[in-house]
Amino acid sequence: MKVIVFGATGTIGTHLINQALQKGHQVTAFCRDQTKLNQEPHANLHIAKGDVLHLDDVTRAIKGHYAVIVVLGSGKSRKSSVRSEGTKNIIAAMQAQGVRRLICQSTLGAGESTNNLNFFWKRIMFGWYLKQVFLDHELQESYVKNSDLDWTIVRPSAFTDGEKTENYQHGFSTETRDITLKISRADVAHFLLKQVRDNKYLHQTPGLSY
């Protein structure tokens, strides 16, 4: 399938592109700076240069794709609104180009999944230190949920640099407490990519954790 990745130069994006290519997908990596794309040349890899905050760039890049995967990050900034503003442009571009399938990476703790978090993540990290990042995720989710697209919002717990295990919990209830609140970036990419062919979580917000 032909998929486009927004956030391609990030740590999740790198895993996502590599795994997608291994599975035979045609992949477009959308990025502002091609030099930051840590990828070897590949016959099925296309690079679309542009800024996710520029609607024309996004609309042009999305044309002709089956699925859009959003793994936008704010880098070291704790005040960036790139997730919400970029996702708003992506939704508008998808609607303009007739592309339906949207898979968006958010965070565990957003919405009703706040009940899955412990005190540290709920009050200290998202309640204070990463408050603006968290609020941007919440706004991002609202844009996705209010769209008419075929969306899935994936809510992973805290990232680690572990290996891809393909052995994780997903879609657990908000009352679940037997989770570690950790997940490797490679496994996040694995689950996101599975959603391209699977409609189990259509219009749902599955959590993801070990």
PDB file of N, CA and C in Angstrom, residues 59-114:
ATOM      1  N   THR A  59      -0.992  19.282   1.146  1.00  0.00           N
ATOM      2  CA  THR A  59      -1.985  18.844   0.167  1.00  0.00           C
ATOM      3  C   THR A  59      -1.323  18.205  -1.047  1.00  0.00           C
ATOM      4  N   ARG A  60      -0.266  18.813  -1.500  1.00  0.00           N
ATOM      5  CA  ARG A  60       0.465  18.293  -2.651  1.00  0.00           C
ATOM      6  C   ARG A  60       1.077  16.920  -2.349  1.00  0.00           C
ATOM      7  N   ALA A  61       1.605  16.752  -1.160  1.00  0.00           N
ATOM      8  CA  ALA A  61       2.283  15.508  -0.799  1.00  0.00           C
ATOM      9  C   ALA A  61       1.311  14.347  -0.592  1.00  0.00           C
ATOM     10  N   ILE A  62       0.127  14.627  -0.070  1.00  0.00           N
ATOM     11  CA  ILE A  62      -0.828  13.578   0.294  1.00  0.00           C
ATOM     12  C   ILE A  62      -1.506  12.938  -0.921  1.00  0.00           C
ATOM     13  N   LYS A  63      -1.573  13.645  -1.999  1.00  0.00           N
ATOM     14  CA  LYS A  63      -2.305  13.155  -3.179  1.00  0.00           C
ATOM     15  C   LYS A  63      -1.862  11.748  -3.575  1.00  0.00           C
ATOM     16  N   GLY A  64      -2.833  10.870  -3.770  1.00  0.00           N
ATOM     17  CA  GLY A  64      -2.565   9.537  -4.290  1.00  0.00           C
ATOM     18  C   GLY A  64      -2.211   8.477  -3.266  1.00  0.00           C
ATOM     19  N   HIS A  65      -2.202   8.814  -1.987  1.00  0.00           N
ATOM     20  CA  HIS A  65      -1.866   7.838  -0.958  1.00  0.00           C
ATOM     21  C   HIS A  65      -3.112   7.139  -0.422  1.00  0.00           C
ATOM     22  N   TYR A  66      -2.914   5.918   0.073  1.00  0.00           N
ATOM     23  CA  TYR A  66      -4.013   5.178   0.693  1.00  0.00           C
ATOM     24  C   TYR A  66      -4.171   5.566   2.154  1.00  0.00           C
ATOM     25  N   ALA A  67      -3.036   5.680   2.866  1.00  0.00           N
ATOM     26  CA  ALA A  67      -3.102   5.944   4.311  1.00  0.00           C
ATOM     27  C   ALA A  67      -2.091   7.007   4.705  1.00  0.00           C
ATOM     28  N   VAL A  68      -2.442   7.737   5.749  1.00  0.00           N
ATOM     29  CA  VAL A  68      -1.585   8.780   6.314  1.00  0.00           C
ATOM     30  C   VAL A  68      -1.290   8.403   7.762  1.00  0.00           C
ATOM     31  N   ILE A  69       0.000   8.397   8.116  1.00  0.00           N
ATOM     32  CA  ILE A  69       0.399   8.098   9.490  1.00  0.00           C
ATOM     33  C   ILE A  69       1.078   9.335  10.073  1.00  0.00           C
ATOM     34  N   VAL A  70       0.549   9.815  11.190  1.00  0.00           N
ATOM     35  CA  VAL A  70       1.042  11.040  11.814  1.00  0.00           C
ATOM     36  C   VAL A  70       1.784  10.691  13.100  1.00  0.00           C
ATOM     37  N   VAL A  71       3.083  10.975  13.102  1.00  0.00           N
ATOM     38  CA  VAL A  71       3.894  10.778  14.306  1.00  0.00           C
ATOM     39  C   VAL A  71       4.694  12.056  14.564  1.00  0.00           C
ATOM     40  N   LEU A  72       4.009  13.173  14.462  1.00  0.00           N
ATOM     41  CA  LEU A  72       4.655  14.465  14.641  1.00  0.00           C
ATOM     42  C   LEU A  72       5.159  14.634  16.077  1.00  0.00           C
ATOM     43  N   GLY A  73       6.332  15.246  16.201  1.00  0.00           N
ATOM     44  CA  GLY A  73       6.898  15.537  17.510  1.00  0.00           C
ATOM     45  C   GLY A  73       7.342  16.982  17.580  1.00  0.00           C
ATOM     46  N   SER A  74       7.577  17.442  18.788  1.00  0.00           N
ATOM     47  CA  SER A  74       7.976  18.838  18.975  1.00  0.00           C
ATOM     48  C   SER A  74       9.456  18.981  19.289  1.00  0.00           C
ATOM     49  N   GLY A  75      10.215  17.882  19.128  1.00  0.00           N
ATOM     50  CA  GLY A  75      11.633  17.958  19.426  1.00  0.00           C
ATOM     51  C   GLY A  75      11.861  18.258  20.893  1.00  0.00           C
ATOM     52  N   LYS A  76      12.743  19.198  21.166  1.00  0.00           N
ATOM     53  CA  LYS A  76      13.052  19.560  22.544  1.00  0.00           C
ATOM     54  C   LYS A  76      12.144  20.658  23.090  1.00  0.00           C
ATOM     55  N   SER A  77      11.262  21.173  22.245  1.00  0.00           N
ATOM     56  CA  SER A  77      10.379  22.248  22.678  1.00  0.00           C
ATOM     57  C   SER A  77       9.242  21.708  23.535  1.00  0.00           C
ATOM     58  N   ARG A  78       8.944  22.413  24.606  1.00  0.00           N
ATOM     59  CA  ARG A  78       7.805  22.036  25.452  1.00  0.00           C
ATOM     60  C   ARG A  78       6.619  22.974  25.255  1.00  0.00           C
ATOM     61  N   LYS A  79       6.721  23.828  24.222  1.00  0.00           N
ATOM     62  CA  LYS A  79       5.639  24.786  23.969  1.00  0.00           C
ATOM     63  C   LYS A  79       5.149  24.750  22.525  1.00  0.00           C
ATOM     64  N   SER A  80       5.686  23.847  21.722  1.00  0.00           N
ATOM     65  CA  SER A  80       5.325  23.789  20.312  1.00  0.00           C
ATOM     66  C   SER A  80       3.875  23.328  20.131  1.00  0.00           C
ATOM     67  N   SER A  81       3.234  23.859  19.099  1.00  0.00           N
ATOM     68  CA  SER A  81       1.875  23.429  18.741  1.00  0.00           C
ATOM     69  C   SER A  81       1.870  22.701  17.396  1.00  0.00           C
ATOM     70  N   VAL A  82       3.031  22.169  17.010  1.00  0.00           N
ATOM     71  CA  VAL A  82       3.148  21.549  15.688  1.00  0.00           C
ATOM     72  C   VAL A  82       2.250  20.324  15.550  1.00  0.00           C
ATOM     73  N   ARG A  83       2.021  19.600  16.634  1.00  0.00           N
ATOM     74  CA  ARG A  83       1.165  18.414  16.531  1.00  0.00           C
ATOM     75  C   ARG A  83      -0.257  18.800  16.136  1.00  0.00           C
ATOM     76  N   SER A  84      -0.833  19.733  16.852  1.00  0.00           N
ATOM     77  CA  SER A  84      -2.223  20.110  16.569  1.00  0.00           C
ATOM     78  C   SER A  84      -2.343  20.879  15.267  1.00  0.00           C
ATOM     79  N   GLU A  85      -1.489  21.877  15.061  1.00  0.00           N
ATOM     80  CA  GLU A  85      -1.589  22.686  13.849  1.00  0.00           C
ATOM     81  C   GLU A  85      -1.238  21.873  12.609  1.00  0.00           C
ATOM     82  N   GLY A  86      -0.225  21.036  12.726  1.00  0.00           N
ATOM     83  CA  GLY A  86       0.141  20.189  11.597  1.00  0.00           C
ATOM     84  C   GLY A  86      -0.948  19.188  11.263  1.00  0.00           C
ATOM     85  N   THR A  87      -1.534  18.585  12.294  1.00  0.00           N
ATOM     86  CA  THR A  87      -2.597  17.601  12.078  1.00  0.00           C
ATOM     87  C   THR A  87      -3.834  18.255  11.471  1.00  0.00           C
ATOM     88  N   LYS A  88      -4.122  19.483  11.882  1.00  0.00           N
ATOM     89  CA  LYS A  88      -5.254  20.206  11.288  1.00  0.00           C
ATOM     90  C   LYS A  88      -5.046  20.372   9.780  1.00  0.00           C
ATOM     91  N   ASN A  89      -3.837  20.701   9.367  1.00  0.00           N
ATOM     92  CA  ASN A  89      -3.536  20.828   7.938  1.00  0.00           C
ATOM     93  C   ASN A  89      -3.623  19.479   7.225  1.00  0.00           C
ATOM     94  N   ILE A  90      -3.141  18.438   7.891  1.00  0.00           N
ATOM     95  CA  ILE A  90      -3.190  17.098   7.301  1.00  0.00           C
ATOM     96  C   ILE A  90      -4.636  16.676   7.055  1.00  0.00           C
ATOM     97  N   ILE A  91      -5.508  16.919   8.014  1.00  0.00           N
ATOM     98  CA  ILE A  91      -6.923  16.571   7.863  1.00  0.00           C
ATOM     99  C   ILE A  91      -7.539  17.331   6.689  1.00  0.00           C
ATOM    100  N   ALA A  92      -7.266  18.627   6.611  1.00  0.00           N
ATOM    101  CA  ALA A  92      -7.812  19.434   5.510  1.00  0.00           C
ATOM    102  C   ALA A  92      -7.297  18.929   4.161  1.00  0.00           C
ATOM    103  N   ALA A  93      -6.028  18.568   4.110  1.00  0.00           N
ATOM    104  CA  ALA A  93      -5.441  18.070   2.865  1.00  0.00           C
ATOM    105  C   ALA A  93      -6.028  16.723   2.470  1.00  0.00           C
ATOM    106  N   MET A  94      -6.230  15.851   3.452  1.00  0.00           N
ATOM    107  CA  MET A  94      -6.838  14.548   3.163  1.00  0.00           C
ATOM    108  C   MET A  94      -8.252  14.722   2.610  1.00  0.00           C
ATOM    109  N   GLN A  95      -9.004  15.611   3.201  1.00  0.00           N
ATOM    110  CA  GLN A  95     -10.362  15.849   2.727  1.00  0.00           C
ATOM    111  C   GLN A  95     -10.352  16.404   1.308  1.00  0.00           C
ATOM    112  N   ALA A  96      -9.403  17.276   1.028  1.00  0.00           N
ATOM    113  CA  ALA A  96      -9.315  17.873  -0.307  1.00  0.00           C
ATOM    114  C   ALA A  96      -8.909  16.847  -1.363  1.00  0.00           C
ATOM    115  N   GLN A  97      -8.073  15.887  -0.967  1.00  0.00           N
ATOM    116  CA  GLN A  97      -7.551  14.906  -1.916  1.00  0.00           C
ATOM    117  C   GLN A  97      -8.306  13.582  -1.908  1.00  0.00           C
ATOM    118  N   GLY A  98      -9.313  13.466  -1.064  1.00  0.00           N
ATOM    119  CA  GLY A  98     -10.113  12.242  -1.029  1.00  0.00           C
ATOM    120  C   GLY A  98      -9.392  11.055  -0.416  1.00  0.00           C
ATOM    121  N   VAL A  99      -8.432  11.319   0.491  1.00  0.00           N
ATOM    122  CA  VAL A  99      -7.717  10.249   1.192  1.00  0.00           C
ATOM    123  C   VAL A  99      -8.417  10.045   2.532  1.00  0.00           C
ATOM    124  N   ARG A 100      -8.729   8.785   2.877  1.00  0.00           N
ATOM    125  CA  ARG A 100      -9.606   8.531   4.013  1.00  0.00           C
ATOM    126  C   ARG A 100      -8.913   8.023   5.281  1.00  0.00           C
ATOM    127  N   ARG A 101      -7.905   7.165   5.129  1.00  0.00           N
ATOM    128  CA  ARG A 101      -7.367   6.447   6.300  1.00  0.00           C
ATOM    129  C   ARG A 101      -6.297   7.263   7.016  1.00  0.00           C
ATOM    130  N   LEU A 102      -6.568   7.602   8.280  1.00  0.00           N
ATOM    131  CA  LEU A 102      -5.665   8.399   9.100  1.00  0.00           C
ATOM    132  C   LEU A 102      -5.329   7.640  10.379  1.00  0.00           C
ATOM    133  N   ILE A 103      -4.036   7.469  10.619  1.00  0.00           N
ATOM    134  CA  ILE A 103      -3.553   6.833  11.843  1.00  0.00           C
ATOM    135  C   ILE A 103      -2.681   7.860  12.555  1.00  0.00           C
ATOM    136  N   CYS A 104      -3.082   8.250  13.738  1.00  0.00           N
ATOM    137  CA  CYS A 104      -2.432   9.356  14.442  1.00  0.00           C
ATOM    138  C   CYS A 104      -1.901   8.883  15.791  1.00  0.00           C
ATOM    139  N   GLN A 105      -0.627   9.128  16.044  1.00  0.00           N
ATOM    140  CA  GLN A 105      -0.025   8.788  17.329  1.00  0.00           C
ATOM    141  C   GLN A 105      -0.199   9.945  18.308  1.00  0.00           C
ATOM    142  N   SER A 106      -0.851   9.654  19.427  1.00  0.00           N
ATOM    143  CA  SER A 106      -1.032  10.635  20.489  1.00  0.00           C
ATOM    144  C   SER A 106      -0.241  10.164  21.705  1.00  0.00           C
ATOM    145  N   THR A 107      -0.837  10.183  22.884  1.00  0.00           N
ATOM    146  CA  THR A 107      -0.137   9.730  24.088  1.00  0.00           C
ATOM    147  C   THR A 107      -1.115   9.123  25.085  1.00  0.00           C
ATOM    148  N   LEU A 108      -0.662   8.091  25.777  1.00  0.00           N
ATOM    149  CA  LEU A 108      -1.466   7.550  26.863  1.00  0.00           C
ATOM    150  C   LEU A 108      -1.606   8.621  27.936  1.00  0.00           C
ATOM    151  N   GLY A 109      -2.806   8.807  28.400  1.00  0.00           N
ATOM    152  CA  GLY A 109      -3.106   9.883  29.343  1.00  0.00           C
ATOM    153  C   GLY A 109      -4.073  10.883  28.759  1.00  0.00           C
ATOM    154  N   ALA A 110      -4.133  10.933  27.432  1.00  0.00           N
ATOM    155  CA  ALA A 110      -5.084  11.836  26.776  1.00  0.00           C
ATOM    156  C   ALA A 110      -6.498  11.309  26.965  1.00  0.00           C
ATOM    157  N   GLY A 111      -7.436  12.248  27.040  1.00  0.00           N
ATOM    158  CA  GLY A 111      -8.835  11.848  27.160  1.00  0.00           C
ATOM    159  C   GLY A 111      -9.091  10.974  28.376  1.00  0.00           C
ATOM    160  N   GLU A 112      -9.919   9.956  28.182  1.00  0.00           N
ATOM    161  CA  GLU A 112     -10.293   9.078  29.287  1.00  0.00           C
ATOM    162  C   GLU A 112      -9.154   8.179  29.751  1.00  0.00           C
ATOM    163  N   SER A 113      -8.083   8.077  28.951  1.00  0.00           N
ATOM    164  CA  SER A 113      -6.973   7.210  29.341  1.00  0.00           C
ATOM    165  C   SER A 113      -6.128   7.813  30.456  1.00  0.00           C
ATOM    166  N   THR A 114      -6.480   8.996  30.932  1.00  0.00           N
ATOM    167  CA  THR A 114      -5.773   9.572  32.083  1.00  0.00           C
ATOM    168  C   THR A 114      -5.832   8.638  33.287  1.00  0.00           C
TER     169      THR A 114
END
